[in-house]
Amino acid sequence: MSLKCYFLIGYQMANGQLSRAEALACSGCRHACHVMLYSDTKSQLFGRIPIRHIILMQMRFDGMLGFPGGFVNQSQESLEAGLCRELEEEVGVALSISEDDHMDAQHAPGTSPSSPRLITHFYVKKLEEEQIREVEKASVSTATDHGQEVLGMVRVPLYTTKGGGGLSSFLSHTFIGNARSQLVNSLLRLHLVAPEDLRKALKHSLKMHARSAVDVQAVLELTEAEREQS
Ligand code: APR
Ligand code: MG
């Protein structure tokens, strides 16, 4: 068994997650597959802040951030074939994703008792920077879902600016399902961000979140005051 397998099994047991095989053994479950596409980069923001890695996420139709992918038709296709079909629709390119790219699976939170249980599978695929740029171009040109189910691809800022922005602000947005923890776990597991930097970003993210709540409250009060006047 490879080192990666030992590491993965240990991680999955510690987090109550399912292996690909365990997930597929669930009869009556629906499956959705999403992937984190990423590359290394030597480019710098403002010519001085190393960007280090390009990680792609998307702004979804529901206004939440998530990874590309979607529901798999299990009677007609394998998990990976379903994911590749979803990628063609959402990012407009044919990418080969294999079982080796499968990172984890887990029961989706908040599934209603009357609907079939949803298992979300998460894959990670490293590309060359040039391929990532091609994906970004295709996502606005050839992807059929652009402007509908997908409002746009976004890169995840991994740096922290002097004002504390960057990763912390990004993490304070709203994510679909467990996409935020999938992102954070991947940053740690793939050593894309140092654990201490990630911890600081998350702590700052909490503060930003609280500030956002105050901001939303202020806008709501303003809107209500205007409505009463009109
Ligand atoms: N973690 C957990 N759950 C997720 C994640 C994630 N990272 N990303 C998406 N989901 C959930 C979504 O809430 C959804 O229920 O997985 C399910 C399928 O993912 P989508 O990417 O939304 O599916 P897709 O096939 O691309 O979209 C088709 O799904 O959400 C509906 O009606 C909507 O028309 C849309 C349809
Ligand atoms: Mg989708």
Tab-separated table of C-alpha atoms and ligand atoms in Angstrom:
chain	number	residue	atom	x	y	z
A	1	MET	CA	0.000	0.000	0.000
A	2	SER	CA	1.395	3.425	-0.959
A	3	LEU	CA	2.178	6.169	1.551
A	4	LYS	CA	-0.630	8.253	0.011
A	5	CYS	CA	-3.115	5.416	0.744
A	6	TYR	CA	-2.022	5.125	4.409
A	7	PHE	CA	-2.273	8.877	4.804
A	8	LEU	CA	-5.702	9.012	3.187
A	9	ILE	CA	-7.146	6.128	5.215
A	10	GLY	CA	-5.905	7.696	8.469
A	11	TYR	CA	-7.346	11.051	7.510
A	12	GLN	CA	-10.712	9.591	6.503
A	13	MET	CA	-11.084	7.599	9.714
A	14	ALA	CA	-10.269	10.683	11.788
A	15	ASN	CA	-12.903	12.780	10.006
A	16	GLY	CA	-15.733	10.262	9.665
A	17	GLN	CA	-15.314	10.275	5.926
A	18	LEU	CA	-15.953	7.491	3.459
A	19	SER	CA	-13.617	5.873	0.977
A	20	ARG	CA	-14.773	5.683	-2.653
A	21	ALA	CA	-15.631	1.973	-2.190
A	22	GLU	CA	-17.579	2.570	1.065
A	23	ALA	CA	-19.539	5.372	-0.575
A	24	LEU	CA	-20.434	3.226	-3.594
A	25	ALA	CA	-21.662	0.463	-1.278
A	26	CYS	CA	-24.461	2.741	-0.028
A	27	SER	CA	-27.625	1.481	-1.699
A	28	GLY	CA	-30.178	4.152	-2.517
A	29	CYS	CA	-27.702	7.018	-2.160
A	30	ARG	CA	-27.309	9.743	-4.785
A	31	HIS	CA	-23.802	10.815	-5.651
A	32	ALA	CA	-22.345	14.196	-6.612
A	33	CYS	CA	-18.697	14.697	-7.598
A	34	HIS	CA	-16.707	17.934	-7.473
A	35	VAL	CA	-13.065	18.660	-8.223
A	36	MET	CA	-10.417	21.139	-7.199
A	37	LEU	CA	-8.303	22.022	-10.241
A	38	TYR	CA	-5.041	23.726	-9.349
A	39	SER	CA	-1.516	24.519	-10.491
A	40	ASP	CA	1.681	26.069	-9.236
A	41	THR	CA	2.579	29.567	-10.451
A	42	LYS	CA	5.562	31.860	-10.189
A	43	SER	CA	3.477	34.987	-10.840
A	44	GLN	CA	3.229	37.746	-8.267
A	45	LEU	CA	0.436	40.118	-7.311
A	46	PHE	CA	1.511	43.780	-7.743
A	47	GLY	CA	4.899	42.366	-8.761
A	48	ARG	CA	5.789	41.495	-5.156
A	49	ILE	CA	3.243	39.169	-3.460
A	50	PRO	CA	3.833	35.529	-4.528
A	51	ILE	CA	0.575	33.942	-5.704
A	52	ARG	CA	2.212	30.463	-5.433
A	53	HIS	CA	-0.779	28.364	-6.534
A	54	ILE	CA	-3.834	28.908	-8.719
A	55	ILE	CA	-6.903	27.134	-7.316
A	56	LEU	CA	-10.164	27.301	-9.258
A	57	MET	CA	-13.582	27.595	-7.674
A	58	GLN	CA	-16.808	28.965	-9.122
A	59	MET	CA	-19.551	31.413	-8.239
A	60	ARG	CA	-22.649	29.249	-8.552
A	61	PHE	CA	-26.140	30.148	-9.756
A	62	ASP	CA	-27.272	30.272	-6.098
A	63	GLY	CA	-24.700	32.950	-5.221
A	64	MET	CA	-22.525	30.518	-3.286
A	65	LEU	CA	-18.957	29.478	-3.916
A	66	GLY	CA	-18.312	25.856	-4.831
A	67	PHE	CA	-16.153	23.541	-6.867
A	68	PRO	CA	-17.013	22.534	-10.431
A	69	GLY	CA	-18.893	19.247	-10.764
A	70	GLY	CA	-22.364	17.956	-10.007
A	71	PHE	CA	-24.767	15.031	-9.829
A	72	VAL	CA	-23.760	11.701	-11.360
A	73	ASN	CA	-26.265	9.437	-13.180
A	74	GLN	CA	-25.108	6.278	-11.471
A	75	SER	CA	-27.157	3.929	-13.664
A	76	GLN	CA	-25.449	5.273	-16.790
A	77	GLU	CA	-21.949	6.387	-15.859
A	78	SER	CA	-19.103	5.916	-13.392
A	79	LEU	CA	-18.392	8.623	-10.794
A	80	GLU	CA	-15.430	9.862	-12.826
A	81	ALA	CA	-17.309	9.811	-16.152
A	82	GLY	CA	-20.122	11.814	-14.524
A	83	LEU	CA	-17.640	14.307	-13.134
A	84	CYS	CA	-15.989	14.710	-16.563
A	85	ARG	CA	-19.409	15.295	-18.177
A	86	GLU	CA	-20.203	17.965	-15.560
A	87	LEU	CA	-16.809	19.577	-16.174
A	88	GLU	CA	-17.496	19.811	-19.907
A	89	GLU	CA	-20.771	21.597	-19.145
A	90	GLU	CA	-19.444	23.876	-16.400
A	91	VAL	CA	-15.907	24.692	-17.528
A	92	GLY	CA	-16.081	23.760	-21.211
A	93	VAL	CA	-13.096	21.400	-21.373
A	94	ALA	CA	-12.606	17.641	-21.511
A	95	LEU	CA	-10.320	16.725	-18.618
A	96	SER	CA	-9.441	13.212	-17.591
A	97	ILE	CA	-10.190	12.633	-13.914
A	98	SER	CA	-9.440	9.149	-12.597
A	99	GLU	CA	-10.047	7.123	-9.428
A	100	ASP	CA	-6.526	8.096	-8.323
A	101	ASP	CA	-7.688	11.719	-8.058
A	102	HIS	CA	-10.460	10.773	-5.571
A	103	MET	CA	-9.683	12.388	-2.194
A	104	ASP	CA	-12.714	11.674	-0.046
A	105	ALA	CA	-16.445	11.227	0.144
A	106	GLN	CA	-18.980	12.066	2.805
A	107	HIS	CA	-22.690	12.307	3.465
A	108	ALA	CA	-23.861	15.807	2.533
A	109	PRO	CA	-25.073	17.870	5.469
A	110	GLY	CA	-28.746	18.817	5.686
A	111	THR	CA	-30.187	16.141	3.390
A	112	SER	CA	-33.911	15.875	4.184
A	113	PRO	CA	-35.044	12.461	5.571
A	114	SER	CA	-37.573	12.029	2.714
A	115	SER	CA	-35.048	12.504	-0.114
A	116	PRO	CA	-32.327	9.972	-0.984
A	117	ARG	CA	-29.125	10.532	0.950
A	118	LEU	CA	-26.564	12.494	-0.998
A	119	ILE	CA	-22.894	11.535	-0.909
A	120	THR	CA	-20.470	14.174	-2.144
A	121	HIS	CA	-17.174	12.982	-3.608
A	122	PHE	CA	-14.198	15.274	-3.782
A	123	TYR	CA	-11.353	15.015	-6.285
A	124	VAL	CA	-8.125	16.989	-6.630
A	125	LYS	CA	-6.329	17.385	-9.955
A	126	LYS	CA	-3.050	19.210	-10.472
A	127	LEU	CA	-2.563	20.826	-13.880
A	128	GLU	CA	0.091	22.957	-15.550
A	129	GLU	CA	-0.451	26.712	-15.229
A	130	GLU	CA	-1.084	26.922	-18.990
A	131	GLN	CA	-3.862	24.307	-18.704
A	132	ILE	CA	-5.484	26.283	-15.891
A	133	ARG	CA	-5.475	29.378	-18.107
A	134	GLU	CA	-7.115	27.330	-20.885
A	135	VAL	CA	-9.808	26.165	-18.440
A	136	GLU	CA	-10.471	29.775	-17.452
A	137	LYS	CA	-10.811	30.830	-21.100
A	138	ALA	CA	-13.054	27.884	-21.975
A	139	SER	CA	-15.266	28.518	-18.948
A	140	VAL	CA	-16.467	31.796	-20.495
A	141	SER	CA	-16.376	30.745	-24.158
A	142	THR	CA	-17.328	27.100	-24.691
A	143	ALA	CA	-18.969	26.124	-21.374
A	144	THR	CA	-22.721	25.753	-21.902
A	145	ASP	CA	-23.459	26.521	-18.237
A	146	HIS	CA	-21.678	29.889	-18.270
A	147	GLY	CA	-23.996	32.679	-17.146
A	148	GLN	CA	-26.595	30.149	-16.002
A	149	GLU	CA	-25.586	27.450	-13.502
A	150	VAL	CA	-22.108	28.976	-13.310
A	151	LEU	CA	-21.764	32.733	-12.943
A	152	GLY	CA	-17.984	32.679	-13.258
A	153	MET	CA	-14.788	30.909	-12.262
A	154	VAL	CA	-12.747	32.477	-9.478
A	155	ARG	CA	-9.209	31.964	-8.204
A	156	VAL	CA	-8.649	31.453	-4.477
A	157	PRO	CA	-6.211	34.056	-3.060
A	158	LEU	CA	-3.783	32.168	-0.817
A	159	TYR	CA	-1.796	35.167	0.388
A	160	THR	CA	-2.531	37.632	3.155
A	161	THR	CA	-2.197	41.338	2.364
A	162	LYS	CA	-0.898	43.929	4.828
A	163	GLY	CA	-4.502	44.830	5.674
A	164	GLY	CA	-5.253	41.166	6.476
A	165	GLY	CA	-7.232	40.555	3.269
A	166	GLY	CA	-6.773	37.721	0.777
A	167	LEU	CA	-7.378	34.184	2.004
A	168	SER	CA	-9.203	35.333	5.145
A	169	SER	CA	-11.725	37.447	3.172
A	170	PHE	CA	-12.234	34.643	0.680
A	171	LEU	CA	-12.955	32.125	3.452
A	172	SER	CA	-15.555	34.436	4.998
A	173	HIS	CA	-17.844	34.168	1.927
A	174	THR	CA	-20.743	31.705	1.720
A	175	PHE	CA	-19.935	28.226	0.373
A	176	ILE	CA	-22.224	25.428	-0.814
A	177	GLY	CA	-22.382	22.303	1.363
A	178	ASN	CA	-18.984	21.435	2.780
A	179	ALA	CA	-16.994	23.186	0.027
A	180	ARG	CA	-15.225	25.438	2.541
A	181	SER	CA	-13.922	22.483	4.540
A	182	GLN	CA	-12.990	20.670	1.312
A	183	LEU	CA	-10.919	23.715	0.370
A	184	VAL	CA	-9.299	24.116	3.784
A	185	ASN	CA	-8.521	20.378	4.074
A	186	SER	CA	-6.929	20.409	0.622
A	187	LEU	CA	-4.785	23.433	1.455
A	188	LEU	CA	-3.442	21.529	4.452
A	189	ARG	CA	-3.099	18.096	2.897
A	190	LEU	CA	-1.365	19.380	-0.236
A	191	HIS	CA	0.816	21.803	1.774
A	192	LEU	CA	-0.427	24.759	-0.267
A	193	VAL	CA	-0.633	27.027	2.807
A	194	ALA	CA	1.339	26.662	6.061
A	195	PRO	CA	-0.915	25.453	8.929
A	196	GLU	CA	-0.091	28.524	11.057
A	197	ASP	CA	-0.959	30.921	8.196
A	198	LEU	CA	-4.194	29.055	7.624
A	199	ARG	CA	-5.100	29.232	11.315
A	200	LYS	CA	-4.480	32.989	11.341
A	201	ALA	CA	-6.507	33.460	8.137
A	202	LEU	CA	-9.438	31.506	9.600
A	203	LYS	CA	-9.372	33.527	12.832
A	204	HIS	CA	-9.373	36.751	10.836
A	205	SER	CA	-12.103	35.326	8.618
A	206	LEU	CA	-14.371	34.985	11.655
A	207	LYS	CA	-13.906	38.691	12.400
A	208	MET	CA	-14.642	39.614	8.769
A	209	HIS	CA	-17.764	37.471	8.936
A	210	ALA	CA	-18.966	39.308	12.031
A	211	ARG	CA	-18.240	42.645	10.329
A	212	SER	CA	-20.266	41.514	7.295
A	213	ALA	CA	-23.225	40.688	9.534
A	214	VAL	CA	-23.134	44.231	10.958
A	215	ASP	CA	-22.893	45.614	7.427
A	216	VAL	CA	-25.866	43.573	6.195
A	217	GLN	CA	-27.891	44.684	9.231
A	218	ALA	CA	-27.111	48.340	8.444
A	219	VAL	CA	-28.180	47.946	4.801
A	220	LEU	CA	-31.355	46.154	5.883
A	221	GLU	CA	-32.251	48.979	8.276
A	222	LEU	CA	-31.588	51.542	5.543
A	223	THR	CA	-33.797	49.630	3.101
A	224	GLU	CA	-36.613	49.363	5.642
A	225	ALA	CA	-36.387	53.087	6.450
A	226	GLU	CA	-36.626	53.924	2.722
A	227	ARG	CA	-39.602	51.584	2.308
A	228	GLU	CA	-41.461	53.255	5.186
A	229	GLN	CA	-40.867	56.696	3.640
A	230	SER	CA	-42.131	55.735	0.186
B	1	APR	N1	-20.031	19.919	-0.790
B	1	APR	C1	-21.217	19.361	-0.517
B	1	APR	N2	-22.267	19.437	-1.325
B	1	APR	C2	-22.098	20.094	-2.443
B	1	APR	C3	-20.896	20.716	-2.804
B	1	APR	C4	-19.844	20.602	-1.921
B	1	APR	N3	-18.648	21.116	-2.173
B	1	APR	N4	-21.032	21.297	-3.988
B	1	APR	C5	-22.295	21.042	-4.343
B	1	APR	N5	-22.921	20.335	-3.425
B	1	APR	C6	-24.262	19.804	-3.446
B	1	APR	C7	-25.262	20.803	-3.987
B	1	APR	O1	-25.984	21.402	-2.921
B	1	APR	C8	-26.184	19.944	-4.782
B	1	APR	O2	-27.234	19.470	-3.963
B	1	APR	O3	-24.193	18.735	-4.364
B	1	APR	C9	-25.361	18.727	-5.138
B	1	APR	C10	-25.033	18.703	-6.595
B	1	APR	O4	-24.056	19.681	-6.896
B	1	APR	P1	-24.283	20.741	-8.068
B	1	APR	O5	-22.898	21.129	-8.505
B	1	APR	O6	-25.203	21.819	-7.613
B	1	APR	O7	-25.026	19.865	-9.135
B	1	APR	P2	-25.178	20.106	-10.676
B	1	APR	O8	-25.497	18.761	-11.259
B	1	APR	O9	-24.027	20.862	-11.224
B	1	APR	O10	-26.417	21.051	-10.725
B	1	APR	C11	-27.654	20.609	-11.242
B	1	APR	O11	-28.535	20.807	-9.031
B	1	APR	O12	-28.528	22.267	-7.242
B	1	APR	C12	-29.313	21.678	-8.228
B	1	APR	O13	-31.269	22.482	-9.203
B	1	APR	C13	-29.893	22.694	-9.130
B	1	APR	O14	-30.065	22.701	-11.543
B	1	APR	C14	-29.208	22.481	-10.476
B	1	APR	C15	-28.815	21.045	-10.400
B	2	MG	MG	-22.437	21.914	-10.412
